[in-house]
Coordinates of C-alpha atoms and ligand atoms in Angstrom, one line a residue:
X12 CA -4.3 -27.6 1.7
X13 CA -6.8 -27.4 -1.1
X14 CA -7.5 -24.1 -2.8
X15 CA -11.0 -24.2 -1.3
X16 CA -9.6 -24.5 2.2
X17 CA -7.3 -21.6 1.6
X18 CA -10.2 -19.6 0.1
X19 CA -12.4 -20.3 3.1
X20 CA -9.6 -19.5 5.5
X21 CA -8.9 -16.1 4.0
X22 CA -12.6 -15.2 4.0
X23 CA -13.2 -16.3 7.5
X24 CA -10.2 -14.5 9.0
X25 CA -10.5 -11.4 6.9
X26 CA -7.4 -11.8 4.9
X27 CA -9.2 -11.5 1.6
X28 CA -12.8 -10.7 0.6
X29 CA -14.6 -11.1 -2.7
X30 CA -14.5 -7.9 -4.7
X31 CA -17.8 -5.9 -4.9
X32 CA -19.5 -8.6 -2.8
X33 CA -22.6 -6.6 -1.8
X34 CA -23.5 -6.3 -5.6
X35 CA -23.0 -9.9 -6.3
X36 CA -19.3 -9.6 -6.9
X37 CA -17.2 -8.8 -9.9
X38 CA -15.6 -12.0 -11.2
X39 CA -12.0 -12.6 -10.2
X40 CA -11.6 -9.4 -8.2
X41 CA -10.5 -9.6 -4.6
X42 CA -10.2 -7.1 -1.8
X43 CA -7.5 -7.4 0.8
X44 CA -8.8 -6.9 4.3
X45 CA -6.9 -5.6 7.3
X46 CA -4.8 -8.7 7.6
X47 CA -4.3 -9.3 3.9
X48 CA -3.2 -5.7 3.3
X49 CA -0.6 -5.8 6.1
X50 CA 0.7 -9.2 4.8
X51 CA 1.0 -7.8 1.3
X52 CA 2.8 -4.7 2.6
X53 CA 5.2 -6.9 4.6
X54 CA 6.0 -8.9 1.5
X55 CA 6.7 -5.7 -0.4
X56 CA 8.8 -4.4 2.4
X57 CA 10.8 -7.7 2.4
X58 CA 11.4 -7.4 -1.3
X59 CA 12.5 -3.7 -1.1
X60 CA 14.9 -4.6 1.8
X61 CA 16.4 -7.6 0.0
X62 CA 16.5 -6.3 -3.6
X63 CA 16.9 -2.5 -3.1
X64 CA 18.1 -1.2 0.2
X65 CA 20.4 -4.1 1.2
X66 CA 22.2 -4.4 -2.1
X67 CA 24.7 -1.9 -3.4
X68 CA 23.3 -2.4 -6.9
X69 CA 19.7 -1.4 -7.1
X70 CA 17.4 1.6 -6.8
X71 CA 13.6 1.9 -6.6
X72 CA 11.2 3.9 -8.8
X73 CA 7.4 4.4 -9.0
X74 CA 6.3 5.2 -12.5
X75 CA 2.9 5.8 -14.0
X76 CA 0.3 3.2 -14.9
X77 CA -0.8 5.2 -17.9
X78 CA 2.0 5.6 -20.5
X79 CA 2.3 7.2 -23.9
X80 CA 0.9 4.7 -26.5
X81 CA 4.3 4.7 -28.3
X82 CA 5.7 2.8 -25.3
X83 CA 3.5 -0.2 -26.1
X84 CA 4.3 0.1 -29.8
X85 CA 8.1 0.0 -29.1
X86 CA 7.8 -2.8 -26.5
X87 CA 5.8 -5.0 -28.9
X88 CA 2.7 -5.2 -26.6
X89 CA 0.4 -3.5 -29.1
X90 CA 1.1 -6.1 -31.7
X91 CA 2.1 -9.2 -29.8
X92 CA 0.8 -9.2 -26.2
X93 CA -2.1 -11.6 -26.9
X94 CA -3.3 -15.0 -26.1
X95 CA -5.1 -17.5 -28.4
X96 CA -8.9 -17.2 -27.9
X97 CA -11.5 -19.7 -28.9
X98 CA -15.2 -20.0 -28.2
X99 CA -17.3 -23.0 -27.5
X100 CA -20.0 -23.0 -30.3
X101 CA -22.4 -24.9 -28.1
X102 CA -22.4 -22.8 -24.8
X103 CA -20.6 -19.7 -26.1
X104 CA -18.1 -19.6 -23.3
X105 CA -14.7 -18.2 -24.3
X106 CA -11.5 -20.0 -23.5
X107 CA -7.7 -19.6 -23.8
X108 CA -7.0 -22.4 -26.3
X109 CA -3.6 -23.2 -25.1
X110 CA -5.0 -23.8 -21.6
X111 CA -7.5 -26.4 -22.9
X112 CA -4.6 -28.8 -23.6
X113 CA -1.8 -30.2 -21.5
X114 CA 0.6 -31.4 -24.2
X115 CA 3.5 -29.3 -25.4
X116 CA 4.4 -28.9 -29.0
X117 CA 8.1 -28.9 -29.5
X118 CA 7.8 -26.6 -32.6
X119 CA 5.5 -24.2 -30.7
X120 CA 1.8 -23.8 -31.3
X121 CA 0.3 -21.5 -33.9
X122 CA -3.4 -20.8 -34.1
X123 CA -4.1 -23.4 -36.9
X124 CA -2.1 -26.1 -35.2
X125 CA -3.9 -25.4 -31.9
X126 CA -7.4 -25.4 -33.6
X127 CA -6.6 -28.7 -35.4
X128 CA -5.4 -30.3 -32.1
X129 CA -8.7 -29.3 -30.4
X130 CA -10.8 -30.8 -33.2
X131 CA -8.7 -33.9 -33.9
X132 CA -8.5 -34.8 -30.3
X133 CA -12.1 -34.1 -29.5
X134 CA -11.1 -31.7 -26.7
X135 CA -14.2 -31.0 -24.5
X136 CA -15.4 -27.6 -23.4
X137 CA -14.8 -27.3 -19.6
X138 CA -18.2 -25.6 -19.2
X139 CA -20.6 -27.8 -21.2
X140 CA -18.6 -30.9 -22.2
X141 CA -19.2 -30.5 -25.9
X142 CA -16.5 -30.3 -28.5
X143 CA -17.4 -27.7 -31.0
X144 CA -14.8 -24.9 -31.3
X145 CA -14.7 -21.6 -33.1
X146 CA -11.5 -20.9 -35.0
X147 CA -8.7 -19.4 -32.9
X148 CA -7.8 -15.7 -33.0
X149 CA -5.3 -13.7 -31.0
X150 CA -6.8 -11.6 -28.3
X151 CA -4.8 -8.6 -27.0
X152 CA -4.6 -8.6 -23.2
X153 CA -4.2 -4.8 -22.7
X154 CA -7.0 -2.9 -21.0
X155 CA -7.9 0.1 -23.1
X156 CA -9.3 3.4 -21.8
X157 CA -9.6 7.0 -22.8
X158 CA -7.6 9.9 -21.5
X159 CA -9.5 13.2 -21.3
X160 CA -13.1 14.1 -22.1
X161 CA -13.2 13.1 -25.8
X162 CA -13.9 9.4 -26.4
X163 CA -11.7 9.2 -29.5
X164 CA -9.1 6.8 -30.8
X165 CA -6.5 9.5 -30.5
X166 CA -7.1 9.6 -26.8
X167 CA -6.8 5.8 -26.3
X168 CA -4.4 4.9 -23.5
X169 CA -3.7 1.5 -22.0
X170 CA -3.3 0.3 -18.4
X171 CA 0.2 -1.1 -18.1
X172 CA 0.4 -4.9 -18.4
X173 CA 3.8 -4.9 -16.7
X174 CA 5.7 -2.4 -14.6
X175 CA 9.0 -3.0 -16.6
X176 CA 8.4 -0.4 -19.4
X177 CA 8.2 2.5 -16.9
X178 CA 11.7 1.6 -15.9
X179 CA 13.1 1.2 -19.5
X180 CA 11.8 4.6 -20.7
X181 CA 13.4 6.3 -17.6
X182 CA 16.7 4.5 -18.0
X183 CA 18.6 7.7 -18.9
X184 CA 16.9 9.8 -16.2
X185 CA 17.7 7.3 -13.5
X186 CA 21.3 6.7 -14.7
X187 CA 22.0 10.4 -15.0
X188 CA 20.4 11.5 -11.7
X189 CA 21.8 8.7 -9.6
X190 CA 25.2 8.7 -11.4
X191 CA 25.1 4.9 -11.4
X192 CA 27.7 3.0 -13.3
X193 CA 26.8 -0.3 -15.1
X194 CA 26.0 -2.8 -13.6
X195 CA 23.0 -1.4 -11.7
X196 CA 19.4 -2.4 -11.3
X197 CA 16.0 -0.6 -11.0
X198 CA 13.2 -2.1 -9.1
X199 CA 9.5 -1.2 -9.1
X200 CA 6.4 -2.4 -7.3
X201 CA 3.0 -1.6 -8.7
X202 CA -0.3 -2.6 -10.2
X203 CA -0.4 -4.2 -13.6
X204 CA -3.5 -5.1 -15.6
X205 CA -4.2 -7.9 -18.1
X206 CA -7.5 -8.7 -19.6
X207 CA -6.8 -12.4 -19.1
X208 CA -9.1 -14.7 -21.1
X209 CA -9.3 -17.3 -18.3
X210 CA -8.4 -15.8 -14.9
X211 CA -8.8 -18.2 -12.0
X212 CA -7.3 -20.2 -9.2
X213 CA -8.4 -17.6 -6.7
X214 CA -5.7 -14.8 -6.6
X215 CA -3.3 -16.8 -8.8
X216 CA -4.4 -15.3 -12.1
X217 CA -6.4 -12.1 -12.0
X218 CA -6.9 -9.2 -14.3
X219 CA -5.6 -6.7 -11.8
X220 CA -2.5 -7.7 -9.9
X221 CA 0.7 -6.3 -8.4
X222 CA 4.2 -7.0 -9.7
X223 CA 7.6 -6.6 -8.1
X224 CA 10.1 -6.3 -10.9
X225 CA 13.8 -5.7 -11.2
X226 CA 15.5 -4.6 -14.4
X227 CA 19.2 -5.2 -14.0
X228 CA 21.3 -3.4 -16.6
X229 CA 24.7 -4.9 -17.3
X230 CA 27.4 -5.0 -19.9
X231 CA 26.7 -7.3 -22.9
X232 CA 28.5 -10.6 -22.4
X233 CA 28.1 -10.5 -18.6
X234 CA 24.3 -11.2 -18.6
X235 CA 24.4 -14.9 -17.9
X236 CA 26.7 -14.3 -14.9
X237 CA 24.2 -11.8 -13.5
X238 CA 21.3 -14.0 -14.4
X239 CA 22.8 -16.8 -12.2
X240 CA 23.5 -14.3 -9.5
X241 CA 20.0 -13.0 -9.3
X242 CA 18.5 -16.4 -9.7
X243 CA 20.3 -17.6 -6.6
X244 CA 19.2 -14.4 -4.7
X245 CA 15.6 -15.1 -5.7
X246 CA 15.6 -18.7 -4.4
X247 CA 17.3 -17.6 -1.2
X248 CA 14.6 -14.9 -0.7
X249 CA 11.8 -17.5 -1.1
X250 CA 13.4 -19.8 1.4
X251 CA 14.0 -17.0 3.8
X252 CA 10.3 -16.1 3.5
X253 CA 9.5 -19.6 4.8
X254 CA 8.7 -21.5 1.6
X255 CA 10.1 -25.0 1.8
X256 CA 12.7 -26.3 -0.6
X257 CA 10.5 -29.3 -1.7
X258 CA 7.7 -26.9 -2.8
X259 CA 10.0 -24.8 -5.0
X260 CA 10.7 -26.0 -8.6
X261 CA 12.0 -24.5 -11.8
X262 CA 11.4 -24.6 -15.5
X263 CA 14.0 -23.4 -17.9
X264 CA 12.5 -22.4 -21.2
X265 CA 13.6 -24.5 -24.2
X266 CA 14.7 -22.8 -27.4
X267 CA 11.2 -23.0 -28.8
X268 CA 9.7 -21.5 -25.7
X269 CA 12.1 -18.6 -25.4
X270 CA 10.8 -15.2 -26.5
X271 CA 12.6 -14.0 -29.6
X272 CA 14.6 -11.4 -27.6
X273 CA 15.7 -13.7 -24.7
X274 CA 18.8 -15.8 -24.5
X275 CA 17.8 -17.4 -21.2
X276 CA 14.6 -17.6 -19.1
X277 CA 13.7 -19.6 -16.1
X278 CA 10.4 -19.8 -14.3
X279 CA 10.6 -20.4 -10.5
X280 CA 7.6 -22.7 -9.8
X281 CA 5.8 -23.2 -6.5
X282 CA 3.7 -26.3 -5.6
X283 CA 0.3 -24.7 -5.5
X284 CA -2.7 -26.9 -4.6
X285 CA -3.2 -27.8 -8.2
X286 CA 0.5 -28.6 -8.8
X287 CA 3.7 -26.8 -9.7
X288 CA 3.0 -23.4 -11.4
X289 CA 4.8 -20.2 -12.2
X290 CA 5.6 -18.0 -9.2
X291 CA 8.5 -15.8 -10.4
X292 CA 10.1 -15.5 -13.8
X293 CA 13.7 -14.4 -14.6
X294 CA 14.5 -13.5 -18.2
X295 CA 17.7 -12.3 -19.8
X296 CA 16.2 -9.8 -22.3
X297 CA 19.4 -8.7 -24.1
X298 CA 19.2 -5.1 -25.3
X299 CA 15.8 -5.6 -26.8
X300 CA 13.8 -3.1 -24.8
X301 CA 16.3 -0.2 -24.7
X302 CA 17.1 -0.7 -28.4
X303 CA 13.4 -0.7 -29.3
X304 CA 12.8 2.5 -27.3
X305 CA 15.9 4.1 -28.8
X306 CA 14.7 3.4 -32.3
X307 CA 11.2 4.7 -31.8
X308 CA 11.8 7.7 -29.5
X309 CA 15.1 8.8 -31.1
X310 CA 16.6 9.0 -27.6
X311 CA 20.1 7.7 -27.3
X312 CA 20.2 4.8 -24.8
X313 CA 23.9 4.1 -25.3
X314 CA 26.0 3.9 -22.2
X315 CA 29.6 5.3 -22.2
X316 CA 31.8 3.2 -20.0
X317 CA 33.9 5.7 -18.1
X318 CA 36.7 3.2 -17.5
X319 CA 37.0 1.6 -21.0
X320 CA 35.4 4.3 -23.1
X321 CA 33.3 1.6 -24.8
X322 CA 29.8 2.5 -25.9
X323 CA 27.0 0.0 -25.7
X324 CA 23.3 -0.5 -25.1
X325 CA 23.1 -2.3 -21.8
X326 CA 21.7 -5.8 -21.6
X327 CA 18.9 -6.5 -19.1
X328 CA 18.3 -9.3 -16.7
X329 CA 14.7 -9.2 -15.3
X330 CA 13.3 -11.0 -12.3
X331 CA 9.6 -10.4 -12.2
X332 CA 7.3 -11.6 -9.4
X333 CA 3.6 -11.4 -8.7
X334 CA 2.8 -10.2 -5.2
X335 CA -0.5 -12.2 -5.0
X336 CA 1.2 -15.4 -6.3
X337 CA 3.7 -15.0 -3.5
X338 CA 1.0 -14.3 -0.9
X339 CA -0.9 -17.4 -2.0
X340 CA 2.3 -19.5 -1.7
X341 CA 2.9 -18.1 1.8
X342 CA -0.6 -18.9 2.9
X343 CA -0.5 -22.4 1.4
X344 CA 2.7 -23.1 3.1
X345 CA 1.7 -21.6 6.5
X346 CA -1.9 -22.7 7.2
X347 CA -1.8 -25.8 9.5
X348 CA -4.2 -27.7 11.6
X349 CA -2.5 -29.2 14.6
X350 CA -3.6 -31.8 17.1
X351 CA -2.5 -30.8 20.6
X352 CA -1.5 -33.1 23.5
X353 CA -4.9 -32.9 25.1
X354 CA -6.5 -34.1 21.8
X355 CA -8.0 -30.7 20.8
X356 CA -7.0 -29.1 17.5
X357 CA -5.9 -25.6 16.6
X358 CA -5.6 -23.8 13.3
X359 CA -2.4 -21.9 13.1
X360 CA -0.8 -19.8 10.5
X361 CA 2.9 -20.5 10.7
X362 CA 4.5 -17.5 8.8
X363 CA 7.8 -15.9 9.7
X364 CA 7.4 -13.1 12.3
X365 CA 8.6 -10.5 9.7
X366 CA 5.5 -11.2 7.6
X367 CA 2.9 -11.5 10.3
X368 CA 0.3 -8.7 10.1
X369 CA 0.4 -8.2 13.9
X370 CA 3.6 -9.0 15.7
X371 CA 2.1 -8.9 19.2
X372 CA -1.4 -9.3 20.6
X373 CA -2.0 -7.5 23.9
X374 CA -4.5 -9.3 26.0
X375 CA -5.7 -8.3 29.5
X376 CA -6.4 -11.5 31.5
X377 CA -9.5 -10.0 33.1
X378 CA -11.1 -7.2 31.2
X379 CA -12.3 -5.1 34.1
X380 CA -9.2 -5.5 36.2
X381 CA -6.4 -5.3 33.7
X382 CA -7.8 -3.2 30.9
X383 CA -6.0 0.1 31.8
X384 CA -2.6 -1.5 32.2
X385 CA -3.1 -3.4 28.9
X386 CA -3.9 -0.2 27.1
X387 CA -0.8 1.3 28.5
X388 CA 1.3 -1.7 27.4
X389 CA -0.4 -1.6 23.9
X390 CA 0.5 2.1 23.5
X391 CA 4.1 1.4 24.4
X392 CA 4.6 -1.7 22.2
X393 CA 2.7 -0.2 19.2
X394 CA 5.5 2.4 18.9
X395 CA 7.9 -0.4 18.0
X396 CA 5.8 -2.9 16.0
X397 CA 2.4 -3.6 14.7
X398 CA 0.1 -4.8 17.6
X399 CA -3.5 -5.7 18.1
X400 CA -5.6 -5.5 21.3
X401 CA -8.2 -8.1 22.2
X402 CA -10.2 -8.3 25.4
X403 CA -13.2 -10.4 24.3
X404 CA -13.8 -14.0 25.4
X405 CA -11.6 -16.2 27.6
X406 CA -7.8 -16.1 27.2
X407 CA -7.6 -19.6 25.6
X408 CA -10.0 -18.5 22.8
X409 CA -8.0 -15.3 22.3
X410 CA -4.8 -17.3 21.9
X411 CA -6.4 -19.5 19.3
X412 CA -7.7 -16.5 17.4
X413 CA -4.2 -15.1 17.3
X414 CA -2.7 -18.5 16.3
X415 CA -5.2 -18.6 13.4
X416 CA -4.2 -15.3 12.0
X417 CA -0.4 -15.9 12.5
X418 CA 0.4 -13.5 15.3
X419 CA 3.8 -14.8 16.6
X420 CA 3.5 -13.4 20.1
X421 CA 0.8 -12.8 22.7
X422 CA 1.4 -10.6 25.7
X423 CA -0.9 -11.2 28.6
X424 CA -1.4 -8.6 31.4
X425 CA -2.5 -10.0 34.7
X426 CA -2.5 -9.3 38.5
X427 CA 1.3 -9.6 38.7
X428 CA 1.8 -7.0 35.9
X429 CA 0.1 -4.4 38.2
X430 CA 2.6 -5.3 40.9
X431 CA 6.0 -5.9 39.2
X432 CA 5.4 -4.7 35.6
X433 CA 6.1 -8.2 34.1
X434 CA 3.9 -9.8 31.5
X435 CA 3.5 -13.3 30.1
X436 CA 4.9 -13.6 26.6
X437 CA 3.4 -16.6 24.7
X438 CA 5.0 -17.9 21.5
X439 CA 2.7 -19.0 18.7
X440 CA 4.5 -22.1 17.4
X441 CA 5.8 -23.7 20.6
X442 CA 3.0 -22.2 22.8
X443 CA 5.7 -21.7 25.5
X444 CA 5.3 -18.9 28.0
X445 CA 7.7 -16.8 29.9
X446 CA 7.6 -13.8 32.2
X447 CA 9.4 -10.6 30.9
X448 CA 9.4 -6.9 31.6
X449 CA 8.0 -4.7 28.9
X450 CA 11.4 -3.4 27.9
X451 CA 12.6 -7.0 27.5
X452 CA 9.5 -7.8 25.4
X453 CA 10.4 -4.9 23.1
X454 CA 14.0 -6.1 22.8
X455 CA 13.0 -9.8 22.3
X456 CA 10.3 -9.2 19.7
X457 CA 12.3 -6.5 17.8
X458 CA 15.1 -9.1 17.3
X459 CA 12.7 -11.9 16.2
X460 CA 10.8 -9.8 13.6
X461 CA 13.9 -8.8 11.7
X462 CA 14.1 -10.0 8.1
Ligands
GAP529 N1 8.0 -7.9 -17.3 C1 7.9 -9.4 -17.5 C2 6.6 -9.9 -17.1 O1 5.7 -9.2 -16.8 P1 5.4 -12.2 -16.9 O2 5.9 -13.6 -16.8 O3 4.3 -11.9 -17.9 O4 6.6 -11.3 -17.1 C3 5.7 -11.8 -14.3 O5 4.9 -11.8 -15.4 C4 5.0 -12.3 -13.1 O6 3.9 -11.6 -12.8 C5 4.6 -13.8 -13.2 O7 5.6 -14.7 -12.9 C6 3.5 -13.8 -12.1 O8 4.1 -13.9 -10.8 C7 2.9 -12.4 -12.2 N2 1.7 -12.4 -13.1 C8 1.6 -12.4 -14.4 N3 0.3 -12.4 -14.8 C9 -0.5 -12.5 -13.7 C10 -1.9 -12.5 -13.5 N4 -2.8 -12.5 -14.5 N5 -2.3 -12.6 -12.2 C11 -1.4 -12.6 -11.2 N6 -0.1 -12.5 -11.3 C12 0.4 -12.5 -12.6

């Protein structure tokens, strides 16, 4: 599956459209169509089920995108959330300097070293092929805007570049109101914004994206145990969603790569069309965030252990996942072209039923004869799971259309349905068919779509 094939597939099926298309587009923005938005929602539901409602440890919050500027001062984003920017002096395109090179520097790169590397190694501009570079400077990735009617520095606010900080600043509120004891975690799903210098690879790196994050608060000294626990849960989650083992990799950060506050970080990688790249990060962040907010806000973030009477600032283990990166991996894994026994081919999206936008397609065999009954069946099934109704073209074509968008089951209403109430249930992957009553269809499908 090349990225272009995935892109064409999503466009053709209505999973994803180009953003602002009728005005020539807005670069690197994408709109999720009827199928894409349901798939996204199903991914988020799976995350909430696995990492919130099914575990005894975690709760969910939904905090603001706009936060007090001090949040970004304490977290270090105002000062340090930047990437090295350079400009091609020939064609004036701007590039992220560390993305122009593939080598790693064991001592880490600073701007001078990066610049010297570009010049000494005659690194070419990806846009024009020349090698004339502007000195490198740090470019802050946070989107700025103004709150209120006065366009003034005092009213500057930032769109959050991660959902995590909304959790940290509410640590006391959450702990007090839920009466949770350490260890416990707080999850959040929401939009984040980064003014990336070089977005790209379709929905992999964009300036507006969604994150599913978990901040897990634990006692200092237990963080590596919890890190290992959540790491295993993350890998299990990906396998359960249908990603295959051989397409999942990992990269543990070396000492030089670790952020100054982290004592362990691993990126879970997925084999995207261009190779293994970051899907999900997990970082042990020590007490950096809570301590920083305690210091700047004056709020006491110490936790009093009711059993041991110890006081400490909790340590944090943070798994952080991009919804769109997960969606891209699911599509890459699932889109297949199959050759059938009769030599014809079919395009089929093999995703697990829990993720499929529509669980069942309701199809009247002959439109004029079976339409009323099919509508009745649709209304009954739609009370239990997401369904789609299709009466156009012949039944074979309709099956193919549903295969292509990943609908795991088709229910066909025919002459016998009018007599005995049974329907044909066709399975997407095996294409096997069986006769069932509507009640049995509901029972069967409800069981199969569980996550
Ligand atoms: N709170 C920690 C944090 O935000 P991160 O590694 O910067 O860590 C976490 O981001 C995840 O968010 C990444 O692993 C990726 O899945 C997703 N992500 C980050 N930047 C992204 C972008 N520009 N476009 C799409 N997804 C992105």
